[in-house]
C-alpha positions as a printed Julia matrix, in Angstrom:
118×3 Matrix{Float64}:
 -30.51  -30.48  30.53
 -26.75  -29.1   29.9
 -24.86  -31.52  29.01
 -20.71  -31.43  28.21
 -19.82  -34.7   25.48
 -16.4   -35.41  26.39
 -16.16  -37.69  23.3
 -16.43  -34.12  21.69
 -14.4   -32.09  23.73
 -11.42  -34.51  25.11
  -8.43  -35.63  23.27
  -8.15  -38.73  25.92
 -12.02  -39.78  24.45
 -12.31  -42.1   22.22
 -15.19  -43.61  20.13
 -15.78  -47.61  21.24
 -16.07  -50.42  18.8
 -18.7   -53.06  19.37
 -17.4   -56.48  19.51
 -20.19  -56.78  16.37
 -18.54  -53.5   14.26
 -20.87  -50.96  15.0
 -18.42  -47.48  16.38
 -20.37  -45.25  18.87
 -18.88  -42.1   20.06
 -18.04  -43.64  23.66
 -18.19  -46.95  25.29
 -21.16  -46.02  27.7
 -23.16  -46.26  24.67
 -22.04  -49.74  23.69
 -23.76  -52.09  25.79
 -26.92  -52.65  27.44
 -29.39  -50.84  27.9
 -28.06  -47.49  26.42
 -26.72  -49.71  23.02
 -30.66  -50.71  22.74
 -31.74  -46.69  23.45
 -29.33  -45.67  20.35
 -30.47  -47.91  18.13
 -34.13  -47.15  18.79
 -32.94  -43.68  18.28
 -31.68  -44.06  15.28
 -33.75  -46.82  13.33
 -32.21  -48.23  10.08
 -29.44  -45.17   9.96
 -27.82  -47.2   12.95
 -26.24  -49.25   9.89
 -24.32  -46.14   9.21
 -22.52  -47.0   12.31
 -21.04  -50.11  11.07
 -17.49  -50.5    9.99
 -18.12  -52.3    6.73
 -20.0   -49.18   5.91
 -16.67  -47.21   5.33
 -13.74  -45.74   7.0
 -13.62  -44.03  10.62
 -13.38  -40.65   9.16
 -16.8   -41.72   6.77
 -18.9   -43.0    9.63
 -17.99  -40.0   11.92
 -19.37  -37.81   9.04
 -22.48  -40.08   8.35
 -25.95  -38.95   9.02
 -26.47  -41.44  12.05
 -23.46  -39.81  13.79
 -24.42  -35.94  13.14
 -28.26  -37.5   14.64
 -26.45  -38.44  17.59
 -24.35  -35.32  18.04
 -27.87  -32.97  17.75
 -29.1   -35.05  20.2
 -26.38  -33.63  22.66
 -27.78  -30.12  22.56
 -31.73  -31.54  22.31
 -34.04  -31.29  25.6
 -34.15  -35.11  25.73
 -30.18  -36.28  25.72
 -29.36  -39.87  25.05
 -29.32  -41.23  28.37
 -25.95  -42.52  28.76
 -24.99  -38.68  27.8
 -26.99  -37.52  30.52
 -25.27  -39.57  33.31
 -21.35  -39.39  32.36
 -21.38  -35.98  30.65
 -23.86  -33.9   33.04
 -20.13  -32.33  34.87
 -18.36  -30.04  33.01
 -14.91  -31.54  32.45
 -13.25  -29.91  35.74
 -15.56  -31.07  37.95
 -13.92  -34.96  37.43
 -15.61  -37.35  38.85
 -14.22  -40.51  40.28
 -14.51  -44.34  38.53
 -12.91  -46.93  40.94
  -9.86  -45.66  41.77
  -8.97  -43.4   39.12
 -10.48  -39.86  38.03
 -11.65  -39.17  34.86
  -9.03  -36.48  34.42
  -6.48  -38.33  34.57
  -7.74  -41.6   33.13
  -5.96  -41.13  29.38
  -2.79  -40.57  31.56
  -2.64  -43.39  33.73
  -3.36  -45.62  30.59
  -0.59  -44.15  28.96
   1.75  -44.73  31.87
   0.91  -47.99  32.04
   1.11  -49.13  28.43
   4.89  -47.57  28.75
   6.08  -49.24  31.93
   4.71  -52.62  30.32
   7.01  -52.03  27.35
   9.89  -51.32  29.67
   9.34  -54.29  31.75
  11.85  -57.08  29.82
């Protein structure tokens, strides 16, 4: 299966912090299900994730993190790759009431008119 990381690939993509201090490259691999998937996926290299294991910049170079990023071009794709980043990135899709295009956008439009609001 093709699939097209956006947490790669898109400026307005960020990597997720657990509430815990482990940093995956998106939040659709943060919770549930798909948290449990990476970290049988990854075994004990999972702790490379953590933040007390070293900067941002560190833990996006560590091994766990270049494990997860082969995954991305293996047959078998982490799940939660598979089902957000099957599209390529012009074929947006829609989440509630916003598309993902536009997503970073919106949030930054509506951090600003909160700071303008007195």
């Amino acid at each position: 299966m093709t699939i097209f990381p956006k947490c790669k690939h898109r400026d307005d993509q960020v990597p997720a912090l657990r509430v815990d201090g482990y940093v995956v490259p998106c939040c659709h691999m943060a919770s549930g299900a798909q948290w449990v998937e990476l970290k049988k996926f990854l075994g004990n290299k999972v702790e490379q994730l953590h933040i007390s294991k070293g900067t941002l910049d560190e833990i996006n170079r560590s091994e766990a993190m270049y494990e997860i990023e082969q995954s991305f071009t293996s047959d078998n794709p982490l799940s939660a790759c598979t089902r957000i980043c099957s599209k390529p990135f012009y074929k947006a899709t829609k989440q509630g009431n916003v598309s993902t295009a536009n997503y970073g956008a919106s949030i930054h439009n509506l951090i600003k008119s909160r700071l303008d609001v007195e």
